[in-house]
Amino acid sequence: MFILKIILAIMLVLLILLFILLFILFFCKTAIYILRDDKQNTKVYLKIFFVRIKLYPIGKTKRKTYKSDKSEKQQSKPSEQENEDNDDFSSKYMDLILNIIYDLKERLYIDKLYLNIIFASDDAAKTGIMLGTAFSICGMITPILRKSFHLKKQSIILDADFNANKTKFMIDFIGHTRIIKILLIAFKYRKQLFKIYNKT
């Protein structure tokens, strides 16, 4: 009889814990913080109740690159390859953002969205094309954001720097949704997110 009571007590505790877990997953609103400053330092946080969880960076060290004393021709080749990789990465990054926005339609409340992108490349014509394309994409995304989400504060600034060779962007984003939605999105795009984590 005593053993039976212990088993019932353990089962009761497990049921309570399961109920709490399900309540947190399906009903608890979780805040999302994304901040990238002018020094290109990115921070991502989740806030559940009064607990703030740091998602990025998590003890990650940046790889150091050393300049060689070789000729300018040899130095120019890796820089061009790097710019191509950055352009390809930017297009994939934008595609991922659009997919996530679509999946979070009517499920995400955006409290603040401040975005500032300064386009740059090794070619002035390419920079102009990038800026024009960004204006077109912004013109398509902005109505979607206003229609599909509860958007409170918004500021999107697009510009070009013809004297630089690398695109920079700053973002200050605060939104909230249910944590189960975040977990489902993270699982669905786990491969792309892991690639972005390794490249940034």
Coordinates of C-alpha atoms in Angstrom, one line a residue:
M1 CA 0.0 0.0 0.0
F2 CA 2.9 2.4 0.9
I3 CA 4.6 1.6 -2.5
L4 CA 1.3 2.3 -4.3
K5 CA 1.0 5.7 -2.7
I6 CA 4.6 6.6 -3.7
I7 CA 3.9 5.5 -7.3
L8 CA 0.7 7.6 -7.3
A9 CA 2.5 10.6 -5.9
I10 CA 5.3 10.3 -8.6
M11 CA 2.6 10.1 -11.3
L12 CA 0.8 13.1 -9.9
V13 CA 4.0 15.1 -9.9
L14 CA 4.8 14.1 -13.5
L15 CA 1.3 15.0 -14.6
I16 CA 1.7 18.4 -12.9
L17 CA 5.0 19.0 -14.6
L18 CA 3.6 17.9 -18.0
F19 CA 0.7 20.3 -17.5
I20 CA 3.1 23.1 -16.7
L21 CA 5.2 22.3 -19.8
L22 CA 2.2 22.2 -22.1
F23 CA 0.9 25.4 -20.7
I24 CA 4.2 27.1 -21.3
L25 CA 4.5 25.7 -24.9
F26 CA 0.9 26.5 -26.0
F27 CA -0.2 29.5 -23.9
C28 CA 2.8 31.4 -22.7
K29 CA 3.8 34.4 -24.8
T30 CA 7.5 34.5 -25.4
A31 CA 9.4 37.7 -26.3
I32 CA 12.0 37.7 -29.1
Y33 CA 14.9 40.3 -29.1
I34 CA 17.2 40.7 -32.0
L35 CA 19.8 43.5 -32.0
R36 CA 22.6 44.2 -34.4
D37 CA 24.6 47.4 -33.9
D38 CA 26.7 49.5 -36.2
K39 CA 29.8 47.4 -35.3
Q40 CA 28.0 44.4 -36.7
N41 CA 27.6 42.6 -33.3
T42 CA 24.5 40.5 -33.3
K43 CA 22.6 39.4 -30.2
V44 CA 19.5 37.3 -30.0
Y45 CA 17.4 36.7 -26.8
L46 CA 14.3 34.9 -25.7
K47 CA 12.4 36.1 -22.7
I48 CA 10.0 33.7 -21.0
F49 CA 8.2 35.3 -18.0
F50 CA 11.1 37.1 -16.2
V51 CA 13.8 34.8 -17.6
R52 CA 16.0 36.0 -20.5
I53 CA 17.7 33.3 -22.5
K54 CA 20.7 34.2 -24.7
L55 CA 20.5 32.4 -28.0
Y56 CA 23.3 34.1 -29.9
P57 CA 26.2 34.4 -29.5
I58 CA 26.8 31.4 -27.2
G59 CA 30.5 31.3 -26.3
K60 CA 31.4 31.6 -30.0
T61 CA 34.8 32.9 -31.0
K62 CA 35.4 34.7 -34.2
R63 CA 38.0 33.3 -36.6
K64 CA 41.0 35.6 -37.1
T65 CA 42.2 36.4 -40.6
Y66 CA 45.8 37.4 -41.2
K67 CA 46.9 39.5 -44.1
S68 CA 49.8 38.2 -46.2
D69 CA 52.6 40.3 -47.6
K70 CA 52.0 39.0 -51.1
S71 CA 51.2 41.0 -54.2
E72 CA 47.9 43.0 -54.7
K73 CA 46.8 40.5 -57.3
Q74 CA 46.8 37.6 -54.9
Q75 CA 45.0 39.7 -52.3
S76 CA 42.3 40.8 -54.7
K77 CA 41.2 37.2 -55.6
P78 CA 40.0 36.2 -52.1
S79 CA 38.3 39.5 -51.6
E80 CA 36.2 39.0 -54.8
Q81 CA 35.4 35.5 -53.7
E82 CA 34.4 36.8 -50.3
N83 CA 32.1 39.4 -51.9
E84 CA 30.4 36.8 -54.1
D85 CA 29.9 34.6 -51.0
N86 CA 28.4 37.6 -49.1
D87 CA 26.0 38.4 -52.0
D88 CA 24.9 34.7 -52.2
F89 CA 24.5 34.6 -48.4
S90 CA 22.4 37.8 -48.5
S91 CA 20.0 36.4 -51.0
K92 CA 19.6 33.1 -49.1
Y93 CA 19.2 35.1 -45.9
M94 CA 16.4 37.2 -47.4
D95 CA 14.7 34.1 -48.7
L96 CA 14.8 32.6 -45.3
I97 CA 13.3 35.7 -43.7
L98 CA 10.4 35.7 -46.2
N99 CA 9.7 32.1 -45.4
I100 CA 9.7 32.7 -41.7
I101 CA 7.5 35.7 -42.0
Y102 CA 5.0 33.7 -44.0
D103 CA 5.0 30.8 -41.5
L104 CA 4.5 33.3 -38.6
K105 CA 1.6 35.1 -40.3
E106 CA -1.0 36.2 -37.8
R107 CA 0.9 34.5 -35.0
L108 CA 3.6 37.1 -34.3
Y109 CA 3.1 40.5 -32.6
I110 CA 5.8 43.0 -33.6
D111 CA 6.4 45.6 -30.9
K112 CA 9.4 47.3 -32.7
L113 CA 11.1 46.9 -36.0
Y114 CA 14.0 49.3 -36.8
L115 CA 16.1 48.3 -39.8
N116 CA 18.9 50.2 -41.4
I117 CA 20.8 48.6 -44.4
I118 CA 23.8 50.3 -46.1
F119 CA 24.6 48.5 -49.3
A120 CA 28.1 48.3 -50.7
S121 CA 30.2 46.2 -53.0
D122 CA 33.4 46.4 -55.2
D123 CA 31.3 47.7 -58.1
A124 CA 29.3 50.9 -58.0
A125 CA 26.8 49.6 -60.6
K126 CA 26.2 46.4 -58.5
T127 CA 25.7 48.5 -55.4
G128 CA 23.0 50.6 -57.3
I129 CA 21.3 47.4 -58.4
M130 CA 21.3 46.0 -54.9
L131 CA 19.8 49.2 -53.5
G132 CA 17.1 49.3 -56.2
T133 CA 16.3 45.6 -55.6
A134 CA 16.1 46.3 -51.8
F135 CA 13.6 49.1 -52.4
S136 CA 11.4 46.8 -54.5
I137 CA 11.6 44.0 -51.9
C138 CA 10.9 46.5 -49.1
G139 CA 7.9 47.8 -51.0
M140 CA 6.5 44.2 -51.1
I141 CA 7.3 43.2 -47.5
T142 CA 6.1 46.3 -45.7
P143 CA 2.4 45.9 -46.7
I144 CA 2.7 42.2 -45.7
L145 CA 4.0 43.1 -42.3
R146 CA 1.3 45.7 -41.7
K147 CA -1.5 43.3 -42.9
S148 CA -0.3 40.0 -41.3
F149 CA 1.2 41.2 -38.0
H150 CA 0.3 43.6 -35.2
L151 CA 3.0 46.1 -36.0
K152 CA 3.4 48.9 -33.5
K153 CA 6.7 50.7 -34.3
Q154 CA 8.5 50.5 -37.7
S155 CA 11.4 52.3 -39.3
I156 CA 13.2 51.0 -42.4
I157 CA 16.1 52.9 -43.9
L158 CA 17.9 51.8 -47.1
D159 CA 21.1 53.5 -48.3
A160 CA 24.2 52.9 -50.3
D161 CA 27.9 53.5 -49.6
F162 CA 29.9 53.6 -52.9
N163 CA 33.2 54.0 -51.0
A164 CA 32.9 50.7 -49.1
N165 CA 32.9 47.1 -50.4
K166 CA 30.8 45.3 -47.8
T167 CA 27.1 45.6 -47.0
K168 CA 26.2 46.4 -43.4
F169 CA 22.9 46.3 -41.7
M170 CA 21.6 47.3 -38.2
I171 CA 18.4 45.9 -36.7
D172 CA 16.5 46.4 -33.5
F173 CA 13.6 44.0 -33.3
I174 CA 11.2 43.1 -30.5
G175 CA 8.3 40.7 -31.0
H176 CA 6.4 38.1 -29.1
T177 CA 4.6 34.9 -29.9
R178 CA 3.9 31.5 -28.3
I179 CA 7.0 29.5 -27.6
I180 CA 5.6 26.4 -29.5
K181 CA 5.6 28.5 -32.7
I182 CA 9.3 29.4 -32.2
L183 CA 10.2 25.8 -31.6
L184 CA 8.4 24.6 -34.8
I185 CA 10.0 27.3 -36.9
A186 CA 13.4 26.5 -35.5
F187 CA 13.0 22.8 -36.2
K188 CA 11.6 23.5 -39.7
Y189 CA 14.5 25.7 -40.8
R190 CA 17.2 24.1 -38.5
K191 CA 19.6 23.5 -41.4
Q192 CA 19.5 27.1 -42.7
L193 CA 19.7 28.6 -39.3
F194 CA 22.7 26.4 -38.4
K195 CA 24.5 27.6 -41.6
I196 CA 23.8 31.2 -40.7
Y197 CA 25.1 30.6 -37.2
N198 CA 28.3 29.2 -38.6
K199 CA 28.8 32.0 -41.2
T200 CA 28.1 35.0 -38.9

